[in-house]
Tab-separated table of C-alpha atoms and ligand atoms in Angstrom:
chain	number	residue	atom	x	y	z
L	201	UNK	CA	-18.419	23.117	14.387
L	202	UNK	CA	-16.784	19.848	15.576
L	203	UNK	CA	-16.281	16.744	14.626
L	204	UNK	CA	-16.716	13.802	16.958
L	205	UNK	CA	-14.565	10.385	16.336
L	206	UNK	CA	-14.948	7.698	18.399
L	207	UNK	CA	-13.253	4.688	17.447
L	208	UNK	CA	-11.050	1.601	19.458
L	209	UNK	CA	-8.571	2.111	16.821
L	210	UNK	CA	-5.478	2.149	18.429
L	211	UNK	CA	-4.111	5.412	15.452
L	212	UNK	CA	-6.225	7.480	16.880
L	213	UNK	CA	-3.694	10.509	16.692
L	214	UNK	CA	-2.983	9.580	13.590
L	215	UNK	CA	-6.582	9.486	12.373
L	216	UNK	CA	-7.333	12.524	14.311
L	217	UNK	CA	-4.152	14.163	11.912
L	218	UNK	CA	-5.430	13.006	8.997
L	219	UNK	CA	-9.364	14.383	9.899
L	220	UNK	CA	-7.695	17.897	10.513
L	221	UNK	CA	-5.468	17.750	7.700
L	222	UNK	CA	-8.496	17.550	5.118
L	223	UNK	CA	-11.107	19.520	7.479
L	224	UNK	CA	-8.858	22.434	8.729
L	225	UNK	CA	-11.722	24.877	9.363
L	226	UNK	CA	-13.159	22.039	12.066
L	227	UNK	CA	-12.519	21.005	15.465
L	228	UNK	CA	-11.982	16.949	16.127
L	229	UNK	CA	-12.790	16.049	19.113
L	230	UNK	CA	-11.771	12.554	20.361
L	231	UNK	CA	-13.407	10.110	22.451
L	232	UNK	CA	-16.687	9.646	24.414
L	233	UNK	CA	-16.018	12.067	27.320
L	234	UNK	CA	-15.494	14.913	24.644
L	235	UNK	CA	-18.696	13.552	23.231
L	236	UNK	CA	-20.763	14.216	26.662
L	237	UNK	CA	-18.859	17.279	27.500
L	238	UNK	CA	-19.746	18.543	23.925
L	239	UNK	CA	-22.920	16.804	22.771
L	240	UNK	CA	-24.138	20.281	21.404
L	241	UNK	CA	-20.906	20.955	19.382
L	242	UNK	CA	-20.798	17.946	17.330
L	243	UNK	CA	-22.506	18.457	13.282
L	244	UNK	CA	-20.667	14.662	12.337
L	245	UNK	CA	-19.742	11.488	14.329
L	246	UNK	CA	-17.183	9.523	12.583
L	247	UNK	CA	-17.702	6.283	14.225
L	248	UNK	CA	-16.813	2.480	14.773
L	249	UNK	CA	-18.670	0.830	17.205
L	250	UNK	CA	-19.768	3.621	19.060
L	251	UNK	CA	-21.445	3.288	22.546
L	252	UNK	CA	-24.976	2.215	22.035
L	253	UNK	CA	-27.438	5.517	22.668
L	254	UNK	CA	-24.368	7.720	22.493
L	255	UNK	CA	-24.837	8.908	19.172
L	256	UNK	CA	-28.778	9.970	20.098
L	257	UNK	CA	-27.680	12.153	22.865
L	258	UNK	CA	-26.023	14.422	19.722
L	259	UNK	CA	-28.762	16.823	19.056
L	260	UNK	CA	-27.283	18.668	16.353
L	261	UNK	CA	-25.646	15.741	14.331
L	262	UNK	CA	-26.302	16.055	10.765
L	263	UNK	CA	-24.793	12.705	9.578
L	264	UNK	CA	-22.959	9.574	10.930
L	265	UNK	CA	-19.758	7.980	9.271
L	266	UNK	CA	-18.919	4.636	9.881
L	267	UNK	CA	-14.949	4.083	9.213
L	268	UNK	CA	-15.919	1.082	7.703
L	269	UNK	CA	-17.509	-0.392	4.639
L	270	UNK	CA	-19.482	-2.405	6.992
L	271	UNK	CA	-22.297	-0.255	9.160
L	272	UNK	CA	-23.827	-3.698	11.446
L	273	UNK	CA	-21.395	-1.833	14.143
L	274	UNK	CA	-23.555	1.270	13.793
L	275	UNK	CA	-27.365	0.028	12.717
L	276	UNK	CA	-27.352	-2.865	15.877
L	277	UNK	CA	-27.658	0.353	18.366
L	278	UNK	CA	-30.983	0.267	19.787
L	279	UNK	CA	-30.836	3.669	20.048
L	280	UNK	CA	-29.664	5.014	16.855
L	281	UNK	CA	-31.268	8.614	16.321
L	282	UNK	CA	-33.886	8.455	13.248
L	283	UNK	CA	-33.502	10.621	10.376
L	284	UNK	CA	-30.068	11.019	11.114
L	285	UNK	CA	-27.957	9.582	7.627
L	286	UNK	CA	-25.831	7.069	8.267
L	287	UNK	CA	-23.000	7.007	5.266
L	288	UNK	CA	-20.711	3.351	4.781
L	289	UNK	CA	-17.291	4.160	3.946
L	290	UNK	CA	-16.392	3.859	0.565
L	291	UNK	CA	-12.701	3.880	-0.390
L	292	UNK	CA	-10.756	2.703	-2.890
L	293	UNK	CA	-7.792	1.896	-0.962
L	294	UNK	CA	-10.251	-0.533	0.914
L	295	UNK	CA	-11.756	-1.871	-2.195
L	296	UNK	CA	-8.311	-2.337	-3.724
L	297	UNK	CA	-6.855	-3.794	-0.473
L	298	UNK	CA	-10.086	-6.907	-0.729
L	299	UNK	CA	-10.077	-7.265	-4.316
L	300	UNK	CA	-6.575	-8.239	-3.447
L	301	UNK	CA	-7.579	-10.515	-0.807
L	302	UNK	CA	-10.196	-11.764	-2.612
L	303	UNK	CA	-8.423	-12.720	-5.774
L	304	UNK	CA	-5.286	-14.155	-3.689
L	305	UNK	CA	-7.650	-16.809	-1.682
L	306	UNK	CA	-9.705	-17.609	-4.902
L	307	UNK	CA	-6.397	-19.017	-6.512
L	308	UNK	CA	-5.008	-20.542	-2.922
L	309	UNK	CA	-8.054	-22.397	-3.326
L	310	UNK	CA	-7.964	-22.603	-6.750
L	311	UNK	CA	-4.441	-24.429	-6.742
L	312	UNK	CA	-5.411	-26.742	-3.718
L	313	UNK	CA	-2.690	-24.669	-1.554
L	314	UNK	CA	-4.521	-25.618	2.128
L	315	UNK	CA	-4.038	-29.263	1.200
L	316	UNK	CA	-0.385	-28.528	0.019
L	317	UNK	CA	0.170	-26.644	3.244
L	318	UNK	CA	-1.570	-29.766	5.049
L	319	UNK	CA	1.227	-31.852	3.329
L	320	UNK	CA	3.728	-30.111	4.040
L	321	UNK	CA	3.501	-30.147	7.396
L	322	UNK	CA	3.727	-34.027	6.934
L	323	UNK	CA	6.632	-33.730	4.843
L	324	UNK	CA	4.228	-35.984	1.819
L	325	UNK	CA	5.042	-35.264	-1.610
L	326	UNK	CA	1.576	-36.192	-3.946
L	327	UNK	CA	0.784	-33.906	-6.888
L	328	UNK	CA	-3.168	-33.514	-7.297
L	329	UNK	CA	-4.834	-33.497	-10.536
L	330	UNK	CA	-7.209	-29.771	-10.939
L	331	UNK	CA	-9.314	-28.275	-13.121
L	332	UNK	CA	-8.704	-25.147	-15.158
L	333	UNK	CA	-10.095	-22.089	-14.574
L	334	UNK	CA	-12.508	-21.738	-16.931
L	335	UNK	CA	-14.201	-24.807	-15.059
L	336	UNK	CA	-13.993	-23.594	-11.708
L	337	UNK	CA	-16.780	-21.831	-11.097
L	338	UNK	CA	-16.554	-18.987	-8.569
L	339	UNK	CA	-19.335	-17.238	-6.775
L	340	UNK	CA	-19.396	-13.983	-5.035
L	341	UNK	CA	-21.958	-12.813	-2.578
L	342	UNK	CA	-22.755	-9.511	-2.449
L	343	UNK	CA	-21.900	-7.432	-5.765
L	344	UNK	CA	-21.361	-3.811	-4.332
L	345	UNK	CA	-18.591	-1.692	-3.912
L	346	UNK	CA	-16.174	-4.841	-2.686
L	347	UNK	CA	-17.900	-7.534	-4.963
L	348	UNK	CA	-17.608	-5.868	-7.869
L	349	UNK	CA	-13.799	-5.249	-7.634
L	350	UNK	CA	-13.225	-8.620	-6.290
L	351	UNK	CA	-15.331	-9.604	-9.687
L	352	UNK	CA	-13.224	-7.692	-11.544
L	353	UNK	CA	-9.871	-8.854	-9.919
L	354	UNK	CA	-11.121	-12.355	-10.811
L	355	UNK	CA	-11.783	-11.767	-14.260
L	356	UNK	CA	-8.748	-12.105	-16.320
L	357	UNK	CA	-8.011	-15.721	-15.128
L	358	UNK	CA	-11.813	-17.012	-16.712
L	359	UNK	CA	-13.395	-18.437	-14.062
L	360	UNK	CA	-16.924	-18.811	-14.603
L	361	UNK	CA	-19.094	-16.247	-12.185
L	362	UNK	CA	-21.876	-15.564	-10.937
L	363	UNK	CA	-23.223	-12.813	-7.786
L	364	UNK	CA	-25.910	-13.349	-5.388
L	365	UNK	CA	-27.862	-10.033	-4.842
L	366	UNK	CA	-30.844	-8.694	-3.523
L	367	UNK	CA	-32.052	-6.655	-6.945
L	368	UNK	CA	-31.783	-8.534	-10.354
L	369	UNK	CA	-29.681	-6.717	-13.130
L	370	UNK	CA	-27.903	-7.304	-16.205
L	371	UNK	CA	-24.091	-7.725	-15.499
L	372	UNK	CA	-21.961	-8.942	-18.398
L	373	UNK	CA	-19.005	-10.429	-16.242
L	374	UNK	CA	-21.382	-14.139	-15.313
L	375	UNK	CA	-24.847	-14.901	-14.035
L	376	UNK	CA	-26.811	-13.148	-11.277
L	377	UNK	CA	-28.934	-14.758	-9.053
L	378	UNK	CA	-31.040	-12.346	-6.678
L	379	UNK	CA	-33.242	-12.962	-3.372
L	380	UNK	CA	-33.849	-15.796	-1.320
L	381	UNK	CA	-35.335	-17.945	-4.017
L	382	UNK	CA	-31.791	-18.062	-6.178
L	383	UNK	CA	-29.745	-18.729	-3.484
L	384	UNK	CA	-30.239	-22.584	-4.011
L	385	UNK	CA	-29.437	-22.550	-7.164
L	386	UNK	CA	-26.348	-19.455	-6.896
L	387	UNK	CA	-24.882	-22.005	-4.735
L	388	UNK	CA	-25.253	-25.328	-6.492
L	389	UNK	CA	-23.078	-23.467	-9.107
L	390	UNK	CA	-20.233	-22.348	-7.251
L	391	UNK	CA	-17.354	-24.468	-6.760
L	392	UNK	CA	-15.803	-21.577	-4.593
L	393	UNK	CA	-17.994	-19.358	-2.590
L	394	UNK	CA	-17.325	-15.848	-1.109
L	395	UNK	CA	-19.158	-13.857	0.818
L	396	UNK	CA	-18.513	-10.204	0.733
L	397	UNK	CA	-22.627	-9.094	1.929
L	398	UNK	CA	-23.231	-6.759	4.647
L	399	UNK	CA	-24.787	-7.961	7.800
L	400	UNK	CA	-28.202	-7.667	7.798
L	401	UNK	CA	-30.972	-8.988	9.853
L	402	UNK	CA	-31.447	-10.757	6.164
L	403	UNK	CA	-28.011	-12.088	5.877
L	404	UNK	CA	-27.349	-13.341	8.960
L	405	UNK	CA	-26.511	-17.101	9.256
L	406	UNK	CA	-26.837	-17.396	5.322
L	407	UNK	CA	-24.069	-20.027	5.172
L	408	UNK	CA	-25.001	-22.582	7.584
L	409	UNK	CA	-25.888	-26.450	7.239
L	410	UNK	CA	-28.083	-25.835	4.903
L	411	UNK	CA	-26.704	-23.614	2.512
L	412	UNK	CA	-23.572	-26.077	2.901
L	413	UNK	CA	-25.611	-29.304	1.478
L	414	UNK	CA	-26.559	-27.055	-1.262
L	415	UNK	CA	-22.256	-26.449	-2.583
L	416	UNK	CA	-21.201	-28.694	-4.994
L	417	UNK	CA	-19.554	-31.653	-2.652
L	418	UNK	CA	-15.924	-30.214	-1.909
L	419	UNK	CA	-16.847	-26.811	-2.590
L	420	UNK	CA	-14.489	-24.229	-1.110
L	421	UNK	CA	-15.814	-21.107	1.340
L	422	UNK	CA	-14.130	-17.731	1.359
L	423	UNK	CA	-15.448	-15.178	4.470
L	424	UNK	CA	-14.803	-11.813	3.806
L	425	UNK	CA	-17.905	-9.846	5.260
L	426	UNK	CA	-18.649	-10.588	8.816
L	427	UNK	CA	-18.329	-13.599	11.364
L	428	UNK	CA	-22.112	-13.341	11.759
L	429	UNK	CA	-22.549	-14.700	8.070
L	430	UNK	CA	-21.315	-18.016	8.834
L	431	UNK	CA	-22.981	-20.735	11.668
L	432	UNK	CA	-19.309	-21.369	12.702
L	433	UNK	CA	-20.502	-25.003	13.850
L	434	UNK	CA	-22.224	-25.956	10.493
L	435	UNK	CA	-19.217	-25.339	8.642
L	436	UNK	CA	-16.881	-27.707	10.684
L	437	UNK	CA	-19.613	-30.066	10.435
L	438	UNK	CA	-19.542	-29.830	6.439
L	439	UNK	CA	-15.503	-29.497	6.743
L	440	UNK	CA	-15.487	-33.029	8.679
L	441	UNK	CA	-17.932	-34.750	6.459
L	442	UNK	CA	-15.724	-33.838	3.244
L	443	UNK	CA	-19.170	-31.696	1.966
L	444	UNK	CA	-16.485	-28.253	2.358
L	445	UNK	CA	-12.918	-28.915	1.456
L	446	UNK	CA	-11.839	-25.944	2.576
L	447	UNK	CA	-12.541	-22.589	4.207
L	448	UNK	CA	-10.867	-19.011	4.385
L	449	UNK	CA	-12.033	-16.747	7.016
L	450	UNK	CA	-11.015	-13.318	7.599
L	451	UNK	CA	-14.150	-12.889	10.458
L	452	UNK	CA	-15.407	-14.209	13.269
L	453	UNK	CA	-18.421	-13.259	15.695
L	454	UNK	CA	-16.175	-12.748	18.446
L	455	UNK	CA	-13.006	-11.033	17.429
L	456	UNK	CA	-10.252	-11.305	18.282
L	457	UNK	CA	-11.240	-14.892	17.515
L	458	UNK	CA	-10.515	-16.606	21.097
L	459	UNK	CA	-7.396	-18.758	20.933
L	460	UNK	CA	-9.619	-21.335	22.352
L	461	UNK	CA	-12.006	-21.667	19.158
L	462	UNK	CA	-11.743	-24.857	16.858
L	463	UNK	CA	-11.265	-22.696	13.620
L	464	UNK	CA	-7.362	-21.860	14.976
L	465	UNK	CA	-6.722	-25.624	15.048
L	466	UNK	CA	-8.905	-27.213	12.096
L	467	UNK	CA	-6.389	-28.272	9.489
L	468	UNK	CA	-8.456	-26.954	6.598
L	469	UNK	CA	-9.245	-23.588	7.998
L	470	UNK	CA	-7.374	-20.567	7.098
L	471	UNK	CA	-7.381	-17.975	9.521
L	472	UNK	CA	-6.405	-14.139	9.196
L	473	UNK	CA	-7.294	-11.484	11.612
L	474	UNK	CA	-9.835	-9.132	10.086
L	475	UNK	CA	-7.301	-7.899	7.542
L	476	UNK	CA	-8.834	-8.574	4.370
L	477	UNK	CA	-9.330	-5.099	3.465
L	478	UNK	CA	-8.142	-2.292	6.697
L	479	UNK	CA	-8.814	1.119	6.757
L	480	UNK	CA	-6.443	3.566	5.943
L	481	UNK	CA	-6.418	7.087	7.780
L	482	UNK	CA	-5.083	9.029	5.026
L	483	UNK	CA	-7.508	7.756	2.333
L	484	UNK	CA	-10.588	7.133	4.637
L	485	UNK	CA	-10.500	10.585	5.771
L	486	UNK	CA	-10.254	11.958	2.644
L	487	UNK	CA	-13.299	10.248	1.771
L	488	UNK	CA	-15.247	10.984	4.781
L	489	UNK	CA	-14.085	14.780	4.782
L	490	UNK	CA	-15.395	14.539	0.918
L	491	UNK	CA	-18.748	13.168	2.073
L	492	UNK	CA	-19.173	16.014	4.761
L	493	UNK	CA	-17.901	18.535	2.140
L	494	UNK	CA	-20.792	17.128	0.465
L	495	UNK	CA	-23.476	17.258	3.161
L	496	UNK	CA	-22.734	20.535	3.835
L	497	UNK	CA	-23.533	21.682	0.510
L	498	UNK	CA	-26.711	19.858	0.007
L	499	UNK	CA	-24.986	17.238	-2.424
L	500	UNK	CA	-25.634	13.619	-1.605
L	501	UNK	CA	-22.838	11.859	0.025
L	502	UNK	CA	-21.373	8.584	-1.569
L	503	UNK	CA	-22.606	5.593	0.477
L	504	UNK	CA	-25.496	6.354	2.469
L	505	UNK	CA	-27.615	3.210	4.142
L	506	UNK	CA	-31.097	3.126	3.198
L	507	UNK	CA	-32.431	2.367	6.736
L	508	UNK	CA	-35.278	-0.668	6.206
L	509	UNK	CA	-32.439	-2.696	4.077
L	510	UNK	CA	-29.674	-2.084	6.750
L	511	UNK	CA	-27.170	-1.525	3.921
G	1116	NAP	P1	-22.325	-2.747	-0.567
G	1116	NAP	O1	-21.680	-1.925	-1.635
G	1116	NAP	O2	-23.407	-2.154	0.242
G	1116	NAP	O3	-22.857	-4.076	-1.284
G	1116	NAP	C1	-23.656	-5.009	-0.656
G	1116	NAP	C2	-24.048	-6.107	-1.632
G	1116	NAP	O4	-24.709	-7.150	-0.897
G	1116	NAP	C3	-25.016	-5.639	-2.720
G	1116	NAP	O5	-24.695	-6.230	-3.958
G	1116	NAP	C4	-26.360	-6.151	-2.220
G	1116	NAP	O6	-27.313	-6.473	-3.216
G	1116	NAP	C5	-25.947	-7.442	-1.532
G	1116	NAP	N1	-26.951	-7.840	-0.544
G	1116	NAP	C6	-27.325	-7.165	0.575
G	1116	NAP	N2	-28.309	-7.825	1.210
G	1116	NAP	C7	-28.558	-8.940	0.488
G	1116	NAP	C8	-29.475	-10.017	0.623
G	1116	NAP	N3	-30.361	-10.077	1.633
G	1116	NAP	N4	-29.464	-10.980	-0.326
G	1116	NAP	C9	-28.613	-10.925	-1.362
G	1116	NAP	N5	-27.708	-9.921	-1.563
G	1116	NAP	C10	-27.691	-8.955	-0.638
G	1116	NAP	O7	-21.237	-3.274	0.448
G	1116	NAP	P2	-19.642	-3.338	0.250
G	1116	NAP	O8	-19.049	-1.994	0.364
G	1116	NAP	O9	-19.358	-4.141	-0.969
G	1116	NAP	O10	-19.215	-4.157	1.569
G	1116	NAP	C11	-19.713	-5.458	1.845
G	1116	NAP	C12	-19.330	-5.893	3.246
G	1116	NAP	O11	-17.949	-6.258	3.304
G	1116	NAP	C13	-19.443	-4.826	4.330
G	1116	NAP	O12	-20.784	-4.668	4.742
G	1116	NAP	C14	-18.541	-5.382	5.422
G	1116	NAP	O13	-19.309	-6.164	6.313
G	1116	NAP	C15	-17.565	-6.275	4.682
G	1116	NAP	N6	-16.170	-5.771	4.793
G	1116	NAP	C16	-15.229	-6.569	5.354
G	1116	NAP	C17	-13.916	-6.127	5.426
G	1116	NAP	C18	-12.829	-7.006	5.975
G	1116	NAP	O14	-11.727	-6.536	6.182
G	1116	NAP	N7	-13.081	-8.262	6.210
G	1116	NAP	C19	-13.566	-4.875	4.933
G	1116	NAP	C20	-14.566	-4.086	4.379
G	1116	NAP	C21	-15.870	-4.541	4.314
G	1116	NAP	P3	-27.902	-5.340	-4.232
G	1116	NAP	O15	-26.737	-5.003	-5.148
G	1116	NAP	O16	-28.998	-6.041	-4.932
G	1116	NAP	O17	-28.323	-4.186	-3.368
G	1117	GLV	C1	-14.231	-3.603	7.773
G	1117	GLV	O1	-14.566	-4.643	8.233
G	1117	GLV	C2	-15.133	-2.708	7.138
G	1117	GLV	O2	-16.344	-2.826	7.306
G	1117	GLV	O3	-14.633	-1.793	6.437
């Protein structure tokens, strides 16, 4: 029984380690020209980005794990073999590592810190007046795995939330808003927007101009999910006509992010490099050998995409 991983991750020995370490009865193979020479082998592909149409020539693969929270890498292959589960990675050294993120951007924004840092860099001293917490309404997109820890990271300093989901529920931590026809309305509310969705054919290019007009003039954007969330252009519009104060993103259609692209240079964009929440060998393949544990013993795995919502 083997175990493909194909990743661009530069750890690989590290990851391959770590996948031996917690499956010691399994072979990990590495790479696509182990995944050719061995197509027959493989039971599980552990996977970022693979090769579009490699992962149908696998005729005995009983599940596909993406190393990430995020699965776009994995569902945008044409040729993705049907009936095959495909399992997000869910991990709470991830989670931990973008509640983090989340909560540490929230308050930069919070407590005005790009215009400080925009000061700064012109040596100009001026205090600015801001609200408290409790008035600074905060709204998360996406309330899974990462939302609801970023929620919960947010929680103890009272800002006032509220989550933009797909499926309505009761949550008792601020307002929900669900589908396409609360999305208005989500984001009149929110003085400070993050998105933490997956990409799906049904979230793509949610925040562009028009999602923009709707913020509360000055409203703050936080990226955490994908670059494809965000119509890149649309925001520096709304950043130049004072509609968005600020932005925060962590990712960018094209990534790296080319050093020619605007969003290095605009003075009220914060740029990091994909880093909001990274995986982790040790702990991510301790949760995918858990899931194939799982598989293998006809217990459902933690985190498996239901294939007509892409998530
Ligand atoms: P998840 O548990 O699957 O949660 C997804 C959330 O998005 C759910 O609350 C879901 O609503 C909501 N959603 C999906 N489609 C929607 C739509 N059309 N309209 C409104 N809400 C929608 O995902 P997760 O584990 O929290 O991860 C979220 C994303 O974070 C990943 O897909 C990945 O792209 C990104 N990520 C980024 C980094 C980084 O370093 N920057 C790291 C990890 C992950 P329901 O609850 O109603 O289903
Ligand atoms: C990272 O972007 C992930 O999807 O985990």
């Amino acid at each position: 029984v083997a175990i493909l991983f194909l990743s661009d991750a530069d750890a690989t020995g590290a990851w391959a380690a770590a996948l031996e370490r917690e499956l010691p009865d399994d072979e990990v193979l590495i790479g696509t020209d182990a995944a050719r020479a061995r197509a027959a082998d493989i039971d599980f592909a552990v996977v970022w980005y693979p090769p579009p149409g490699l992962l149908a020539r696998l005729p005995s693969l009983k599940a596909i794990l993406s190393l990430g929270a995020g699965v776009d890498h994995v569902v945008l292959d044409p040729g993705l073999p049907a009936g095959v589960p495909l399992v997000r990675l869910v991990d709470p050294a991830l989670t931990e590592q973008m509640a983090e993120w989340v909560a540490m951007n929230v308050l930069r924004h919070h407590r005005l810190m790009p215009f400080y840092a925009e000061q700064q860099a012109r040596a100009y001293w001026k205090r600015h007046d801001i609200p408290r917490a409790r008035e600074r309404r905060v709204g998360i997109m996406g309330l899974g795995v990462l939302g609801q820890a970023a929620a919960a990271a947010l929680r103890p300093f009272g800002f006032p939330l509220a989550a933009w989901v797909r499926h309505p529920r009761p949550w008792t931590d601020g307002e929900i808003f669900a589908g396409p026809e609360d999305l208005g309305p989500f984001l009149a509310r929110s003085d400070i927007v993050v998105c933490l969705l997956p990409l799906t054919a049904e979230t793509r290019g949610v925040l562009n101009a028009r999602a923009f007009a709707r913020m509360p003039r000055g409203a703050a954007a936080i990226n955490g999910a994908r670059g494809g969330h965000v119509v890149a252009a649309d925001l520096i519009a709304a950043l130049d006509s004072g509609q968005i104060s600020a932005a925060t993103l962590d990712v960018f259609t094209t990534e790296p992010l080319p050093a020619s692209d605007p969003l290095w240079r605009h003075p009220r964009v914060t740029v990091t490099p994909h880093a909001a929440a990274v995986t982790l060998a040790e702990t991510a393949a301790r949760a995918i050998a858990a899931n194939i544990r799982r598989c293998r013993t006809g217990t459902a795995m933690v985190g498996v995409v239901e294939p007509t919502r892409q998530y």
